[in-house]
Coordinates of C-alpha atoms in Angstrom, one line a residue:
M1 CA 0.0 0.0 0.0
K2 CA 2.9 2.4 0.7
N3 CA 4.6 1.6 -2.6
P4 CA 2.1 0.2 -5.0
T5 CA 4.5 0.6 -8.0
R6 CA 6.4 -2.4 -6.7
Y7 CA 3.3 -4.5 -7.2
K8 CA 2.0 -3.2 -10.5
T9 CA 2.4 -6.6 -12.2
Y10 CA 0.4 -8.3 -9.4
P11 CA -3.3 -8.4 -10.3
D12 CA -4.3 -9.0 -6.6
M13 CA -2.6 -5.8 -5.6
A14 CA -4.3 -3.9 -8.4
Q15 CA -7.7 -5.3 -7.4
M16 CA -7.2 -4.3 -3.8
L17 CA -6.2 -0.8 -4.7
A18 CA -9.2 -0.5 -6.9
F19 CA -11.5 -1.7 -4.1
V20 CA -9.9 0.8 -1.6
S21 CA -10.2 3.6 -4.2
M22 CA -13.9 2.9 -4.8
K23 CA -14.6 2.7 -1.1
T24 CA -12.9 6.0 -0.6
F25 CA -14.9 7.6 -3.4
Y26 CA -18.3 6.3 -2.0
L27 CA -17.3 7.5 1.5
Q28 CA -16.5 11.0 0.1
E29 CA -19.9 11.0 -1.8
L30 CA -21.7 10.1 1.4
Q31 CA -19.9 12.8 3.4
Q32 CA -20.8 15.4 0.7
S33 CA -24.4 14.3 0.8
M34 CA -24.6 14.6 4.6
A35 CA -23.0 18.0 4.4
E36 CA -25.5 19.2 1.8
L37 CA -28.4 17.8 3.9
E38 CA -27.2 19.8 6.9
T39 CA -27.4 23.1 5.1
N40 CA -30.4 25.4 4.8
Q41 CA -31.9 24.1 8.0
D42 CA -35.6 25.0 8.6
D43 CA -36.8 23.8 12.0
S44 CA -40.4 24.6 11.1
A45 CA -40.4 22.3 8.0
D46 CA -42.7 19.3 8.1
E47 CA -40.8 16.0 8.7
H48 CA -43.7 14.0 7.2
T49 CA -43.9 15.8 3.9
I50 CA -41.9 15.1 0.8
R51 CA -41.4 18.4 -1.0
I52 CA -40.4 18.1 -4.6
N53 CA -39.2 21.2 -6.4
L54 CA -38.9 21.0 -10.2
L55 CA -39.1 24.7 -11.1
G56 CA -35.4 25.3 -11.2
M57 CA -32.7 22.8 -10.1
P58 CA -34.6 19.6 -9.2
E59 CA -34.6 18.9 -5.5
V60 CA -36.3 16.9 -2.9
C61 CA -36.8 18.2 0.7
V62 CA -38.0 16.4 3.8
G63 CA -38.2 18.5 6.9
S64 CA -34.9 20.5 7.2
K65 CA -33.0 18.1 4.8
K66 CA -32.5 18.6 1.1
L67 CA -31.0 16.7 -1.8
D68 CA -30.7 18.2 -5.3
M69 CA -29.3 17.3 -8.7
R70 CA -26.0 18.9 -8.0
V71 CA -25.3 16.5 -5.2
Y72 CA -26.9 13.4 -6.8
A73 CA -26.3 13.7 -10.5
S74 CA -28.2 10.6 -11.6
D75 CA -30.4 11.6 -14.6
N76 CA -32.5 8.4 -14.4
A77 CA -33.3 9.0 -10.8
W78 CA -34.5 12.6 -11.4
K79 CA -36.4 11.5 -14.5
V80 CA -38.3 9.0 -12.4
I81 CA -38.9 11.6 -9.6
S82 CA -40.0 14.2 -12.1
F83 CA -42.3 11.9 -14.1
L84 CA -44.1 10.8 -11.0
A85 CA -44.3 14.3 -9.5
L86 CA -45.7 15.9 -12.7
K87 CA -48.2 13.1 -13.2
G88 CA -49.3 13.5 -9.6
K89 CA -50.4 9.9 -9.2
P90 CA -49.1 6.3 -9.2
V91 CA -47.6 5.2 -12.6
P92 CA -47.3 1.6 -13.9
G93 CA -43.7 0.4 -14.3
S94 CA -44.3 -0.2 -18.0
T95 CA -45.2 3.5 -18.5
L96 CA -42.0 4.6 -16.7
I97 CA -39.9 2.2 -18.8
E98 CA -41.6 3.4 -22.0
N99 CA -40.8 7.0 -21.3
I100 CA -37.6 7.0 -19.4
W101 CA -35.9 4.0 -21.2
P102 CA -37.5 4.3 -24.7
K103 CA -34.8 2.1 -26.2
I104 CA -36.0 -0.9 -24.3
K105 CA -38.6 -2.6 -26.6
D106 CA -40.1 -4.9 -23.9
T107 CA -41.8 -2.5 -21.4
S108 CA -42.4 -5.5 -19.1
D109 CA -38.6 -5.6 -18.5
T110 CA -38.5 -3.4 -15.3
N111 CA -34.8 -4.2 -14.5
P112 CA -33.5 -0.7 -15.4
L113 CA -36.2 0.8 -13.2
R114 CA -35.5 -1.5 -10.3
S115 CA -31.8 -0.9 -10.6
A116 CA -32.4 2.9 -10.5
L117 CA -34.6 2.6 -7.5
Y118 CA -32.1 0.4 -5.7
Q119 CA -29.4 3.1 -6.1
M120 CA -31.8 5.8 -5.1
R121 CA -32.7 4.1 -1.8
S122 CA -29.2 4.6 -0.4
K123 CA -28.8 8.1 -1.6
F124 CA -32.2 9.3 -0.3
Q125 CA -32.2 7.3 3.0
F126 CA -31.3 10.5 4.9
L127 CA -34.5 12.1 3.7
C128 CA -36.9 9.2 4.0
P129 CA -36.7 5.4 3.7
N130 CA -37.8 3.9 0.4
I131 CA -38.6 7.3 -1.2
I132 CA -40.4 5.5 -4.1
S133 CA -42.4 2.3 -3.5
S134 CA -44.8 0.2 -5.6
N135 CA -48.3 -1.1 -5.1
E136 CA -51.1 -2.6 -7.3
Q137 CA -51.6 0.9 -9.0
G138 CA -47.9 1.4 -9.8
Y139 CA -44.9 3.3 -8.5
W140 CA -45.4 6.3 -6.2
F141 CA -43.7 8.1 -3.4
N142 CA -43.5 6.6 0.1
P143 CA -47.2 6.4 1.2
E144 CA -46.4 7.3 4.8
Y145 CA -45.4 10.8 3.6
R146 CA -47.5 13.6 2.3
V147 CA -46.3 14.7 -1.2
E148 CA -46.1 18.4 -2.2
V149 CA -44.9 19.5 -5.6
D150 CA -44.1 23.1 -6.5
T151 CA -45.6 22.8 -10.0
A152 CA -49.0 21.8 -8.4
L153 CA -48.7 24.6 -5.9
V154 CA -48.2 27.2 -8.6
E155 CA -51.2 26.0 -10.5
E156 CA -53.3 26.2 -7.3
L157 CA -52.1 29.7 -6.7
W158 CA -52.8 30.8 -10.2
K159 CA -56.4 29.5 -9.9
K160 CA -56.8 31.5 -6.7
I161 CA -55.3 34.6 -8.4
S162 CA -57.6 34.3 -11.4
E163 CA -60.7 34.3 -9.1
E164 CA -59.4 36.9 -6.6
K165 CA -60.6 40.5 -6.9
N166 CA -58.9 42.1 -3.8
H167 CA -55.7 43.9 -4.8
S168 CA -53.8 43.1 -1.6
V169 CA -54.7 39.4 -1.7
R170 CA -53.9 39.1 -5.4
L171 CA -50.5 40.9 -4.8
A172 CA -49.6 38.5 -2.0
H173 CA -50.6 35.4 -4.0
L174 CA -48.7 36.6 -7.1
K175 CA -45.5 37.2 -5.1
Q176 CA -45.9 33.8 -3.5
A177 CA -46.3 32.2 -7.0
V178 CA -43.3 34.1 -8.4
K179 CA -41.1 32.9 -5.5
L180 CA -41.8 29.3 -6.4
F181 CA -40.2 29.8 -9.9
R182 CA -36.5 29.3 -9.2
G183 CA -35.9 28.7 -13.0
Y184 CA -37.0 26.7 -15.9
L185 CA -38.6 23.3 -15.4
C186 CA -35.8 21.0 -14.1
D187 CA -33.4 23.8 -14.9
N188 CA -33.3 22.5 -18.5
K189 CA -31.1 19.6 -17.2
L190 CA -33.5 16.8 -18.4
D191 CA -34.1 16.9 -22.2
E192 CA -36.9 14.4 -22.5
P193 CA -39.7 14.3 -25.2
W194 CA -42.4 13.7 -22.5
M195 CA -41.3 16.9 -20.7
I196 CA -41.8 19.3 -23.7
S197 CA -45.4 20.0 -23.0
Y198 CA -44.7 20.5 -19.3
Y199 CA -41.8 22.8 -20.2
H200 CA -44.0 25.0 -22.4
T201 CA -46.9 25.0 -19.8
Y202 CA -44.8 26.2 -16.9
S203 CA -42.7 28.7 -19.0
S204 CA -46.0 30.2 -20.2
L205 CA -47.4 30.2 -16.7
Y206 CA -44.4 32.0 -15.4
A207 CA -44.8 34.7 -18.0
Q208 CA -48.5 35.1 -17.0
V209 CA -47.7 35.2 -13.3
M210 CA -44.9 37.7 -13.7
T211 CA -46.7 40.1 -16.0
S212 CA -49.8 40.0 -13.8
L213 CA -47.6 40.8 -10.8
L214 CA -46.1 43.8 -12.5
D215 CA -49.6 45.0 -13.5
E216 CA -50.7 44.6 -9.9
I217 CA -47.7 46.5 -8.5
D218 CA -48.4 49.3 -11.0
K219 CA -51.7 50.0 -9.2
D220 CA -49.6 51.3 -6.3
E221 CA -47.2 53.1 -8.7
N222 CA -44.3 51.3 -7.0
Y223 CA -41.7 51.7 -9.7
T224 CA -38.9 50.4 -7.5
G225 CA -40.9 47.2 -6.9
I226 CA -41.7 46.9 -10.6
H227 CA -38.0 47.3 -11.6
K228 CA -36.9 44.7 -9.0
Y229 CA -39.3 42.0 -10.3
A230 CA -38.9 42.9 -14.0
S231 CA -35.1 42.7 -13.7
A232 CA -35.3 39.3 -11.9
S233 CA -37.4 37.9 -14.6
L234 CA -35.0 38.7 -17.4
S235 CA -33.2 35.4 -17.0
M236 CA -36.3 33.6 -18.2
L237 CA -38.3 36.3 -20.1
D238 CA -35.5 38.3 -21.9
G239 CA -37.1 39.7 -25.0
N240 CA -40.7 39.6 -23.7
P241 CA -42.3 42.8 -24.8
K242 CA -44.3 43.2 -21.6
I243 CA -41.1 42.9 -19.5
C244 CA -39.3 45.4 -21.8
F245 CA -42.2 47.8 -21.3
W246 CA -42.0 47.7 -17.5
M247 CA -38.2 47.8 -17.5
T248 CA -38.4 51.0 -19.5
V249 CA -41.2 52.6 -17.6
S250 CA -39.8 51.9 -14.2
T251 CA -36.3 53.1 -15.2
Y252 CA -37.8 56.3 -16.5
F253 CA -39.5 57.1 -13.2
I254 CA -36.5 56.0 -11.1
S255 CA -33.5 57.3 -13.1
G256 CA -34.9 59.6 -15.8
K257 CA -35.3 59.9 -19.5
S258 CA -31.7 59.1 -20.7
A259 CA -31.6 55.9 -18.6
A260 CA -35.0 54.8 -20.1
L261 CA -33.7 55.4 -23.6
E262 CA -30.7 53.2 -22.9
V263 CA -33.1 50.4 -21.8
I264 CA -35.1 50.9 -25.0
N265 CA -31.9 50.7 -27.2
A266 CA -30.7 47.6 -25.3
N267 CA -34.0 45.8 -26.0
R268 CA -34.2 46.9 -29.7
C269 CA -32.3 43.8 -31.0
S270 CA -34.4 41.3 -29.0
L271 CA -37.7 42.5 -30.5
S272 CA -39.2 42.4 -34.0
S273 CA -39.7 45.8 -35.7
E274 CA -43.5 45.5 -35.1
E275 CA -43.0 44.7 -31.4
F276 CA -40.6 47.6 -31.0
D277 CA -43.0 50.0 -32.6
V278 CA -45.8 48.9 -30.3
L279 CA -43.4 49.1 -27.3
M280 CA -42.5 52.7 -28.1
K281 CA -46.2 53.7 -28.5
E282 CA -47.2 52.1 -25.2
V283 CA -44.2 53.5 -23.3
E284 CA -44.8 57.0 -24.6
A285 CA -48.6 56.8 -23.8
Y286 CA -48.0 55.5 -20.3
I287 CA -45.4 58.2 -19.5
K288 CA -47.6 60.9 -20.9
N289 CA -50.6 59.7 -18.9
H290 CA -48.4 59.9 -15.8
G291 CA -47.2 63.5 -16.4
G292 CA -43.9 62.9 -18.3
T293 CA -42.4 63.0 -21.8
L294 CA -40.0 60.6 -23.5

């Protein structure tokens, strides 16, 4: 062990070193996982709820513990978790095989799925035992835990927002909904055909939520708040005419005409000529209605 080069022609020595190396690697992985789980402690979190966040970097939280795709970079594991979470109900093994392992012609062959679940058990054991189990209906999350998914929470909030008339309540719901969007669905890390419709659904929903929030904040003429949220949305909505409008308007009332013109020029290349003409008319009309000139 002290001088392995002396034994490089001995296969037993090479095997032993390989074994020790792999054990060390797995131990390091385990320690990293435990360190990750100890961060972002939240003593008020429910220890009997599996919280699955897919809007941004995929992550699973149970109580004060968290495991995300950066720590456990198994695409198949996160595909299984995402598929079940987005479906919101137990799924037959054949359906999971068909979508996650499309190259396998015989969907009754669940070996890849069982292998993925076996590896997941050890990784997720700090969160909850047997995070995914099976019954006569199919595969689902541990039935002893309540399951909460951020995509479902956003949809529920949007329904409430659509029905709510009170300004203060709508504003609170909209801010809560925006906070749930940490990024694109699964942070664009999982490029799967079955995810395309979900991707477009939640990208569109984010645009609706954000633009509704900016419209609601405008009722208070809180241009600092408008600028804060509009700026934060650029990572996902860059080139969106409505966001360009609010960026320009808020900049005008915070920093003046010249700064607003800089924003307009910066957005010119991201808009079509028709969109840009409409933007200019809407900006000029808004500023004029609020006692200014561009």
